[in-house]
Amino acid sequence: PSMHWADPIVAEDLSPGGGPVMIQVAYDVGPAEQARFVALMRECAAMRRRGGGYRWSLMQDSADASRFVETWMESSWLQHLRHHDRVTGADRDLQVRIHSLLSAGTKPVVTHYVSPSEA
């Protein structure tokens, strides 16, 4: 494991069994790099699925062609935290290649969404 993913930021303690969880990553990619970015993101989809992800998608903003949003689901909060622990050096290398294509001065923006618990 490369352990290069930062811990998710949470507003309160989450139940390990809470979920499902949707992870969203927003990227800013200039026109010259978009074809290569999309190709590498297809490799990234396989990486997400190996880690337990499902319903992976990559969408391009209709109002801002440089903005791409990747989403995928994981079955529970605990499953997602375990995914953080299983990210490999090869996964890190792929992410470095993807990040090298981003617009200067930008970084991916990661957001986690957890299904609300039943009241």
mmCIF file of N, CA and C in Angstrom:
data_model
loop_
_atom_site.group_PDB
_atom_site.id
_atom_site.type_symbol
_atom_site.label_atom_id
_atom_site.label_comp_id
_atom_site.label_asym_id
_atom_site.label_seq_id
_atom_site.Cartn_x
_atom_site.Cartn_y
_atom_site.Cartn_z
ATOM 1 N N PRO A 1 0.821 -1.210 0.000
ATOM 2 C CA PRO A 1 0.000 0.000 0.000
ATOM 3 C C PRO A 1 0.853 1.257 0.000
ATOM 4 N N SER A 2 0.425 2.254 -0.752
ATOM 5 C CA SER A 2 1.189 3.505 -0.811
ATOM 6 C C SER A 2 0.789 4.482 0.283
ATOM 7 N N MET A 3 -0.433 4.339 0.813
ATOM 8 C CA MET A 3 -0.931 5.211 1.881
ATOM 9 C C MET A 3 -0.826 6.688 1.502
ATOM 10 N N HIS A 4 -1.012 7.019 0.219
ATOM 11 C CA HIS A 4 -0.862 8.406 -0.207
ATOM 12 C C HIS A 4 -2.178 9.179 -0.235
ATOM 13 N N TRP A 5 -3.300 8.533 -0.016
ATOM 14 C CA TRP A 5 -4.562 9.265 0.045
ATOM 15 C C TRP A 5 -4.711 9.908 1.414
ATOM 16 N N ALA A 6 -5.102 11.155 1.434
ATOM 17 C CA ALA A 6 -5.358 11.845 2.710
ATOM 18 C C ALA A 6 -6.628 11.285 3.345
ATOM 19 N N ASP A 7 -6.697 11.362 4.663
ATOM 20 C CA ASP A 7 -7.914 10.942 5.348
ATOM 21 C C ASP A 7 -9.067 11.847 4.921
ATOM 22 N N PRO A 8 -10.256 11.282 4.745
ATOM 23 C CA PRO A 8 -11.412 12.114 4.395
ATOM 24 C C PRO A 8 -11.741 13.088 5.524
ATOM 25 N N ILE A 9 -12.210 14.258 5.156
ATOM 26 C CA ILE A 9 -12.648 15.249 6.124
ATOM 27 C C ILE A 9 -14.116 14.970 6.429
ATOM 28 N N VAL A 10 -14.437 14.856 7.712
ATOM 29 C CA VAL A 10 -15.809 14.580 8.116
ATOM 30 C C VAL A 10 -16.253 15.597 9.164
ATOM 31 N N ALA A 11 -17.536 15.954 9.139
ATOM 32 C CA ALA A 11 -18.077 16.925 10.080
ATOM 33 C C ALA A 11 -18.442 16.280 11.406
ATOM 34 N N GLU A 12 -18.682 14.968 11.397
ATOM 35 C CA GLU A 12 -19.049 14.242 12.610
ATOM 36 C C GLU A 12 -18.629 12.796 12.448
ATOM 37 N N ASP A 13 -18.631 12.065 13.554
ATOM 38 C CA ASP A 13 -18.301 10.643 13.475
ATOM 39 C C ASP A 13 -19.321 9.937 12.597
ATOM 40 N N LEU A 14 -18.821 9.135 11.688
ATOM 41 C CA LEU A 14 -19.703 8.388 10.796
ATOM 42 C C LEU A 14 -19.722 6.931 11.213
ATOM 43 N N SER A 15 -20.871 6.323 11.106
ATOM 44 C CA SER A 15 -21.000 4.905 11.398
ATOM 45 C C SER A 15 -20.217 4.124 10.351
ATOM 46 N N PRO A 16 -19.370 3.165 10.763
ATOM 47 C CA PRO A 16 -18.622 2.373 9.780
ATOM 48 C C PRO A 16 -19.537 1.686 8.764
ATOM 49 N N GLY A 17 -20.727 1.304 9.204
ATOM 50 C CA GLY A 17 -21.661 0.645 8.302
ATOM 51 C C GLY A 17 -22.502 1.600 7.498
ATOM 52 N N GLY A 18 -22.348 2.906 7.742
ATOM 53 C CA GLY A 18 -23.130 3.901 7.009
ATOM 54 C C GLY A 18 -22.824 3.873 5.530
ATOM 55 N N GLY A 19 -23.826 4.112 4.747
ATOM 56 C CA GLY A 19 -23.620 4.136 3.312
ATOM 57 C C GLY A 19 -24.924 3.889 2.587
ATOM 58 N N PRO A 20 -24.852 3.804 1.307
ATOM 59 C CA PRO A 20 -23.616 3.825 0.529
ATOM 60 C C PRO A 20 -22.929 5.198 0.546
ATOM 61 N N VAL A 21 -21.729 5.218 -0.001
ATOM 62 C CA VAL A 21 -20.906 6.417 -0.055
ATOM 63 C C VAL A 21 -20.671 6.760 -1.528
ATOM 64 N N MET A 22 -20.816 8.039 -1.860
ATOM 65 C CA MET A 22 -20.466 8.505 -3.201
ATOM 66 C C MET A 22 -19.257 9.409 -3.065
ATOM 67 N N ILE A 23 -18.254 9.145 -3.865
ATOM 68 C CA ILE A 23 -17.052 9.969 -3.879
ATOM 69 C C ILE A 23 -17.063 10.757 -5.178
ATOM 70 N N GLN A 24 -16.783 12.046 -5.077
ATOM 71 C CA GLN A 24 -16.759 12.933 -6.241
ATOM 72 C C GLN A 24 -15.398 13.615 -6.283
ATOM 73 N N VAL A 25 -14.776 13.596 -7.457
ATOM 74 C CA VAL A 25 -13.496 14.283 -7.641
ATOM 75 C C VAL A 25 -13.635 15.199 -8.852
ATOM 76 N N ALA A 26 -13.413 16.498 -8.645
ATOM 77 C CA ALA A 26 -13.504 17.477 -9.726
ATOM 78 C C ALA A 26 -12.095 17.842 -10.199
ATOM 79 N N TYR A 27 -11.942 17.913 -11.509
ATOM 80 C CA TYR A 27 -10.645 18.204 -12.133
ATOM 81 C C TYR A 27 -10.808 19.361 -13.112
ATOM 82 N N ASP A 28 -9.770 20.185 -13.264
ATOM 83 C CA ASP A 28 -9.726 21.240 -14.272
ATOM 84 C C ASP A 28 -8.646 20.864 -15.280
ATOM 85 N N VAL A 29 -9.058 20.654 -16.539
ATOM 86 C CA VAL A 29 -8.147 20.157 -17.574
ATOM 87 C C VAL A 29 -8.294 21.020 -18.827
ATOM 88 N N GLY A 30 -7.190 21.599 -19.281
ATOM 89 C CA GLY A 30 -7.219 22.423 -20.486
ATOM 90 C C GLY A 30 -7.474 21.611 -21.749
ATOM 91 N N PRO A 31 -7.887 22.274 -22.824
ATOM 92 C CA PRO A 31 -8.257 21.592 -24.064
ATOM 93 C C PRO A 31 -7.164 20.688 -24.641
ATOM 94 N N ALA A 32 -5.919 21.115 -24.578
ATOM 95 C CA ALA A 32 -4.828 20.332 -25.169
ATOM 96 C C ALA A 32 -4.594 19.007 -24.461
ATOM 97 N N GLU A 33 -5.005 18.884 -23.210
ATOM 98 C CA GLU A 33 -4.738 17.683 -22.410
ATOM 99 C C GLU A 33 -5.959 16.773 -22.249
ATOM 100 N N GLN A 34 -7.109 17.183 -22.749
ATOM 101 C CA GLN A 34 -8.336 16.466 -22.447
ATOM 102 C C GLN A 34 -8.390 15.044 -22.999
ATOM 103 N N ALA A 35 -7.931 14.809 -24.213
ATOM 104 C CA ALA A 35 -7.987 13.452 -24.779
ATOM 105 C C ALA A 35 -7.124 12.497 -23.952
ATOM 106 N N ARG A 36 -5.929 12.907 -23.593
ATOM 107 C CA ARG A 36 -5.051 12.073 -22.771
ATOM 108 C C ARG A 36 -5.650 11.875 -21.369
ATOM 109 N N PHE A 37 -6.234 12.921 -20.819
ATOM 110 C CA PHE A 37 -6.868 12.831 -19.512
ATOM 111 C C PHE A 37 -7.981 11.787 -19.522
ATOM 112 N N VAL A 38 -8.854 11.848 -20.497
ATOM 113 C CA VAL A 38 -9.975 10.896 -20.568
ATOM 114 C C VAL A 38 -9.442 9.467 -20.698
ATOM 115 N N ALA A 39 -8.400 9.261 -21.494
ATOM 116 C CA ALA A 39 -7.815 7.920 -21.638
ATOM 117 C C ALA A 39 -7.264 7.412 -20.304
ATOM 118 N N LEU A 40 -6.568 8.266 -19.580
ATOM 119 C CA LEU A 40 -6.029 7.853 -18.272
ATOM 120 C C LEU A 40 -7.142 7.628 -17.258
ATOM 121 N N MET A 41 -8.214 8.384 -17.366
ATOM 122 C CA MET A 41 -9.329 8.201 -16.443
ATOM 123 C C MET A 41 -10.007 6.850 -16.661
ATOM 124 N N ARG A 42 -9.956 6.314 -17.857
ATOM 125 C CA ARG A 42 -10.488 4.958 -18.082
ATOM 126 C C ARG A 42 -9.667 3.937 -17.291
ATOM 127 N N GLU A 43 -8.352 4.138 -17.234
ATOM 128 C CA GLU A 43 -7.510 3.291 -16.382
ATOM 129 C C GLU A 43 -7.870 3.497 -14.916
ATOM 130 N N CYS A 44 -8.164 4.731 -14.556
ATOM 131 C CA CYS A 44 -8.532 5.053 -13.185
ATOM 132 C C CYS A 44 -9.829 4.343 -12.802
ATOM 133 N N ALA A 45 -10.752 4.208 -13.735
ATOM 134 C CA ALA A 45 -12.011 3.504 -13.460
ATOM 135 C C ALA A 45 -11.737 2.081 -12.998
ATOM 136 N N ALA A 46 -10.814 1.405 -13.659
ATOM 137 C CA ALA A 46 -10.456 0.033 -13.262
ATOM 138 C C ALA A 46 -9.857 0.023 -11.858
ATOM 139 N N MET A 47 -9.049 1.022 -11.540
ATOM 140 C CA MET A 47 -8.460 1.135 -10.210
ATOM 141 C C MET A 47 -9.555 1.322 -9.158
ATOM 142 N N ARG A 48 -10.520 2.190 -9.431
ATOM 143 C CA ARG A 48 -11.605 2.422 -8.477
ATOM 144 C C ARG A 48 -12.397 1.129 -8.251
ATOM 145 N N ARG A 49 -12.664 0.397 -9.325
ATOM 146 C CA ARG A 49 -13.436 -0.846 -9.208
ATOM 147 C C ARG A 49 -12.668 -1.913 -8.428
ATOM 148 N N ARG A 50 -11.362 -1.992 -8.647
ATOM 149 C CA ARG A 50 -10.546 -2.945 -7.881
ATOM 150 C C ARG A 50 -10.612 -2.662 -6.390
ATOM 151 N N GLY A 51 -10.780 -1.392 -6.032
ATOM 152 C CA GLY A 51 -10.850 -0.999 -4.631
ATOM 153 C C GLY A 51 -12.239 -1.149 -4.023
ATOM 154 N N GLY A 52 -13.193 -1.648 -4.792
ATOM 155 C CA GLY A 52 -14.545 -1.854 -4.272
ATOM 156 C C GLY A 52 -15.571 -0.874 -4.809
ATOM 157 N N GLY A 53 -15.157 -0.001 -5.715
ATOM 158 C CA GLY A 53 -16.083 0.978 -6.260
ATOM 159 C C GLY A 53 -17.009 0.390 -7.310
ATOM 160 N N TYR A 54 -18.154 1.021 -7.467
ATOM 161 C CA TYR A 54 -19.101 0.655 -8.515
ATOM 162 C C TYR A 54 -19.799 1.927 -8.993
ATOM 163 N N ARG A 55 -20.496 1.840 -10.104
ATOM 164 C CA ARG A 55 -21.179 2.988 -10.717
ATOM 165 C C ARG A 55 -20.212 4.142 -10.985
ATOM 166 N N TRP A 56 -19.044 3.811 -11.504
ATOM 167 C CA TRP A 56 -18.057 4.838 -11.827
ATOM 168 C C TRP A 56 -18.532 5.641 -13.034
ATOM 169 N N SER A 57 -18.290 6.937 -13.019
ATOM 170 C CA SER A 57 -18.580 7.765 -14.193
ATOM 171 C C SER A 57 -17.616 8.946 -14.251
ATOM 172 N N LEU A 58 -17.446 9.461 -15.465
ATOM 173 C CA LEU A 58 -16.683 10.680 -15.692
ATOM 174 C C LEU A 58 -17.560 11.567 -16.569
ATOM 175 N N MET A 59 -17.825 12.775 -16.084
ATOM 176 C CA MET A 59 -18.681 13.705 -16.806
ATOM 177 C C MET A 59 -17.930 15.006 -17.037
ATOM 178 N N GLN A 60 -18.268 15.681 -18.153
ATOM 179 C CA GLN A 60 -17.680 16.976 -18.486
ATOM 180 C C GLN A 60 -18.771 18.035 -18.323
ATOM 181 N N ASP A 61 -18.430 19.129 -17.675
ATOM 182 C CA ASP A 61 -19.372 20.210 -17.409
ATOM 183 C C ASP A 61 -19.817 20.846 -18.729
ATOM 184 N N SER A 62 -21.124 20.944 -18.935
ATOM 185 C CA SER A 62 -21.642 21.528 -20.178
ATOM 186 C C SER A 62 -21.418 23.041 -20.241
ATOM 187 N N ALA A 63 -21.242 23.678 -19.098
ATOM 188 C CA ALA A 63 -21.033 25.127 -19.067
ATOM 189 C C ALA A 63 -19.563 25.518 -18.993
ATOM 190 N N ASP A 64 -18.692 24.560 -18.693
ATOM 191 C CA ASP A 64 -17.252 24.822 -18.559
ATOM 192 C C ASP A 64 -16.510 23.574 -19.014
ATOM 193 N N ALA A 65 -16.109 23.532 -20.275
ATOM 194 C CA ALA A 65 -15.519 22.332 -20.875
ATOM 195 C C ALA A 65 -14.218 21.903 -20.217
ATOM 196 N N SER A 66 -13.604 22.751 -19.405
ATOM 197 C CA SER A 66 -12.359 22.353 -18.730
ATOM 198 C C SER A 66 -12.634 21.586 -17.429
ATOM 199 N N ARG A 67 -13.879 21.570 -16.980
ATOM 200 C CA ARG A 67 -14.233 20.927 -15.704
ATOM 201 C C ARG A 67 -14.771 19.521 -15.949
ATOM 202 N N PHE A 68 -14.113 18.547 -15.315
ATOM 203 C CA PHE A 68 -14.532 17.148 -15.360
ATOM 204 C C PHE A 68 -14.850 16.711 -13.935
ATOM 205 N N VAL A 69 -15.869 15.873 -13.785
ATOM 206 C CA VAL A 69 -16.243 15.358 -12.480
ATOM 207 C C VAL A 69 -16.300 13.834 -12.559
ATOM 208 N N GLU A 70 -15.512 13.194 -11.716
ATOM 209 C CA GLU A 70 -15.498 11.740 -11.589
ATOM 210 C C GLU A 70 -16.315 11.379 -10.359
ATOM 211 N N THR A 71 -17.167 10.373 -10.470
ATOM 212 C CA THR A 71 -17.894 9.874 -9.307
ATOM 213 C C THR A 71 -17.867 8.352 -9.315
ATOM 214 N N TRP A 72 -17.933 7.792 -8.120
ATOM 215 C CA TRP A 72 -18.145 6.362 -7.971
ATOM 216 C C TRP A 72 -18.757 6.126 -6.607
ATOM 217 N N MET A 73 -19.299 4.950 -6.435
ATOM 218 C CA MET A 73 -19.963 4.575 -5.191
ATOM 219 C C MET A 73 -19.162 3.474 -4.508
ATOM 220 N N GLU A 74 -19.276 3.429 -3.183
ATOM 221 C CA GLU A 74 -18.753 2.322 -2.391
ATOM 222 C C GLU A 74 -19.838 1.934 -1.398
ATOM 223 N N SER A 75 -19.868 0.678 -0.995
ATOM 224 C CA SER A 75 -21.003 0.146 -0.247
ATOM 225 C C SER A 75 -21.170 0.725 1.153
ATOM 226 N N SER A 76 -20.077 1.136 1.798
ATOM 227 C CA SER A 76 -20.174 1.673 3.158
ATOM 228 C C SER A 76 -18.986 2.594 3.439
ATOM 229 N N TRP A 77 -19.115 3.332 4.530
ATOM 230 C CA TRP A 77 -18.013 4.193 4.950
ATOM 231 C C TRP A 77 -16.772 3.358 5.278
ATOM 232 N N LEU A 78 -16.974 2.238 5.959
ATOM 233 C CA LEU A 78 -15.854 1.360 6.294
ATOM 234 C C LEU A 78 -15.180 0.838 5.025
ATOM 235 N N GLN A 79 -15.971 0.442 4.046
ATOM 236 C CA GLN A 79 -15.409 -0.028 2.770
ATOM 237 C C GLN A 79 -14.546 1.068 2.150
ATOM 238 N N HIS A 80 -15.025 2.315 2.204
ATOM 239 C CA HIS A 80 -14.239 3.399 1.613
ATOM 240 C C HIS A 80 -12.938 3.621 2.386
ATOM 241 N N LEU A 81 -13.005 3.582 3.713
ATOM 242 C CA LEU A 81 -11.774 3.748 4.500
ATOM 243 C C LEU A 81 -10.787 2.617 4.206
ATOM 244 N N ARG A 82 -11.291 1.421 4.021
ATOM 245 C CA ARG A 82 -10.417 0.299 3.638
ATOM 246 C C ARG A 82 -9.802 0.521 2.266
ATOM 247 N N HIS A 83 -10.564 1.141 1.365
ATOM 248 C CA HIS A 83 -10.031 1.473 0.038
ATOM 249 C C HIS A 83 -8.821 2.401 0.191
ATOM 250 N N HIS A 84 -8.909 3.365 1.105
ATOM 251 C CA HIS A 84 -7.767 4.249 1.369
ATOM 252 C C HIS A 84 -6.537 3.428 1.757
ATOM 253 N N ASP A 85 -6.742 2.390 2.549
ATOM 254 C CA ASP A 85 -5.624 1.570 3.022
ATOM 255 C C ASP A 85 -5.039 0.665 1.945
ATOM 256 N N ARG A 86 -5.796 0.403 0.875
ATOM 257 C CA ARG A 86 -5.354 -0.544 -0.151
ATOM 258 C C ARG A 86 -4.788 0.118 -1.401
ATOM 259 N N VAL A 87 -4.738 1.420 -1.459
ATOM 260 C CA VAL A 87 -4.223 2.098 -2.649
ATOM 261 C C VAL A 87 -2.741 1.760 -2.804
ATOM 262 N N THR A 88 -2.360 1.354 -4.008
ATOM 263 C CA THR A 88 -1.005 0.854 -4.253
ATOM 264 C C THR A 88 -0.085 1.916 -4.857
ATOM 265 N N GLY A 89 1.182 1.572 -4.937
ATOM 266 C CA GLY A 89 2.150 2.432 -5.610
ATOM 267 C C GLY A 89 1.804 2.621 -7.073
ATOM 268 N N ALA A 90 1.309 1.579 -7.739
ATOM 269 C CA ALA A 90 0.894 1.700 -9.146
ATOM 270 C C ALA A 90 -0.291 2.659 -9.267
ATOM 271 N N ASP A 91 -1.204 2.606 -8.306
ATOM 272 C CA ASP A 91 -2.336 3.544 -8.297
ATOM 273 C C ASP A 91 -1.823 4.978 -8.154
ATOM 274 N N ARG A 92 -0.872 5.168 -7.244
ATOM 275 C CA ARG A 92 -0.282 6.498 -7.035
ATOM 276 C C ARG A 92 0.362 6.996 -8.332
ATOM 277 N N ASP A 93 1.102 6.119 -9.023
ATOM 278 C CA ASP A 93 1.759 6.515 -10.269
ATOM 279 C C ASP A 93 0.740 6.960 -11.318
ATOM 280 N N LEU A 94 -0.390 6.233 -11.417
ATOM 281 C CA LEU A 94 -1.452 6.617 -12.353
ATOM 282 C C LEU A 94 -2.013 7.986 -11.963
ATOM 283 N N GLN A 95 -2.243 8.197 -10.694
ATOM 284 C CA GLN A 95 -2.779 9.485 -10.253
ATOM 285 C C GLN A 95 -1.795 10.625 -10.505
ATOM 286 N N VAL A 96 -0.520 10.383 -10.365
ATOM 287 C CA VAL A 96 0.485 11.406 -10.666
ATOM 288 C C VAL A 96 0.417 11.779 -12.151
ATOM 289 N N ARG A 97 0.266 10.773 -13.013
ATOM 290 C CA ARG A 97 0.148 11.046 -14.459
ATOM 291 C C ARG A 97 -1.118 11.846 -14.755
ATOM 292 N N ILE A 98 -2.224 11.498 -14.102
ATOM 293 C CA ILE A 98 -3.472 12.249 -14.294
ATOM 294 C C ILE A 98 -3.297 13.683 -13.813
ATOM 295 N N HIS A 99 -2.747 13.854 -12.623
ATOM 296 C CA HIS A 99 -2.585 15.193 -12.050
ATOM 297 C C HIS A 99 -1.645 16.061 -12.884
ATOM 298 N N SER A 100 -0.709 15.452 -13.602
ATOM 299 C CA SER A 100 0.214 16.227 -14.442
ATOM 300 C C SER A 100 -0.507 16.887 -15.621
ATOM 301 N N LEU A 101 -1.708 16.432 -15.918
ATOM 302 C CA LEU A 101 -2.478 16.982 -17.039
ATOM 303 C C LEU A 101 -3.416 18.111 -16.609
ATOM 304 N N LEU A 102 -3.516 18.367 -15.321
ATOM 305 C CA LEU A 102 -4.436 19.390 -14.839
ATOM 306 C C LEU A 102 -3.919 20.787 -15.168
ATOM 307 N N SER A 103 -4.853 21.718 -15.248
ATOM 308 C CA SER A 103 -4.492 23.112 -15.494
ATOM 309 C C SER A 103 -3.542 23.593 -14.412
ATOM 310 N N ALA A 104 -2.603 24.454 -14.807
ATOM 311 C CA ALA A 104 -1.588 24.959 -13.876
ATOM 312 C C ALA A 104 -2.246 25.575 -12.642
ATOM 313 N N GLY A 105 -1.697 25.218 -11.483
ATOM 314 C CA GLY A 105 -2.160 25.786 -10.231
ATOM 315 C C GLY A 105 -3.438 25.167 -9.676
ATOM 316 N N THR A 106 -3.921 24.094 -10.298
ATOM 317 C CA THR A 106 -5.135 23.460 -9.785
ATOM 318 C C THR A 106 -4.821 22.075 -9.232
ATOM 319 N N LYS A 107 -5.694 21.621 -8.348
ATOM 320 C CA LYS A 107 -5.599 20.280 -7.783
ATOM 321 C C LYS A 107 -6.992 19.667 -7.846
ATOM 322 N N PRO A 108 -7.076 18.343 -7.817
ATOM 323 C CA PRO A 108 -8.399 17.729 -7.751
ATOM 324 C C PRO A 108 -9.097 18.127 -6.442
ATOM 325 N N VAL A 109 -10.399 18.275 -6.515
ATOM 326 C CA VAL A 109 -11.203 18.595 -5.338
ATOM 327 C C VAL A 109 -12.058 17.369 -5.028
ATOM 328 N N VAL A 110 -11.821 16.767 -3.860
ATOM 329 C CA VAL A 110 -12.493 15.521 -3.474
ATOM 330 C C VAL A 110 -13.596 15.837 -2.472
ATOM 331 N N THR A 111 -14.777 15.265 -2.712
ATOM 332 C CA THR A 111 -15.915 15.409 -1.807
ATOM 333 C C THR A 111 -16.509 14.033 -1.564
ATOM 334 N N HIS A 112 -16.855 13.762 -0.314
ATOM 335 C CA HIS A 112 -17.478 12.491 0.060
ATOM 336 C C HIS A 112 -18.932 12.749 0.446
ATOM 337 N N TYR A 113 -19.826 11.903 -0.037
ATOM 338 C CA TYR A 113 -21.242 11.991 0.317
ATOM 339 C C TYR A 113 -21.652 10.636 0.896
ATOM 340 N N VAL A 114 -22.324 10.670 2.055
ATOM 341 C CA VAL A 114 -22.775 9.451 2.711
ATOM 342 C C VAL A 114 -24.290 9.505 2.824
ATOM 343 N N SER A 115 -24.931 8.397 2.499
ATOM 344 C CA SER A 115 -26.375 8.325 2.613
ATOM 345 C C SER A 115 -26.781 8.632 4.059
ATOM 346 N N PRO A 116 -27.796 9.482 4.241
ATOM 347 C CA PRO A 116 -28.187 9.814 5.617
ATOM 348 C C PRO A 116 -28.752 8.584 6.329
ATOM 349 N N SER A 117 -28.481 8.500 7.625
ATOM 350 C CA SER A 117 -28.984 7.368 8.390
ATOM 351 C C SER A 117 -30.483 7.519 8.579
ATOM 352 N N GLU A 118 -31.133 6.394 8.789
ATOM 353 C CA GLU A 118 -32.585 6.390 9.020
ATOM 354 C C GLU A 118 -32.869 6.993 10.389
ATOM 355 N N ALA A 119 -33.879 7.798 10.491
ATOM 356 C CA ALA A 119 -34.248 8.410 11.775
ATOM 357 C C ALA A 119 -35.169 7.490 12.553
#
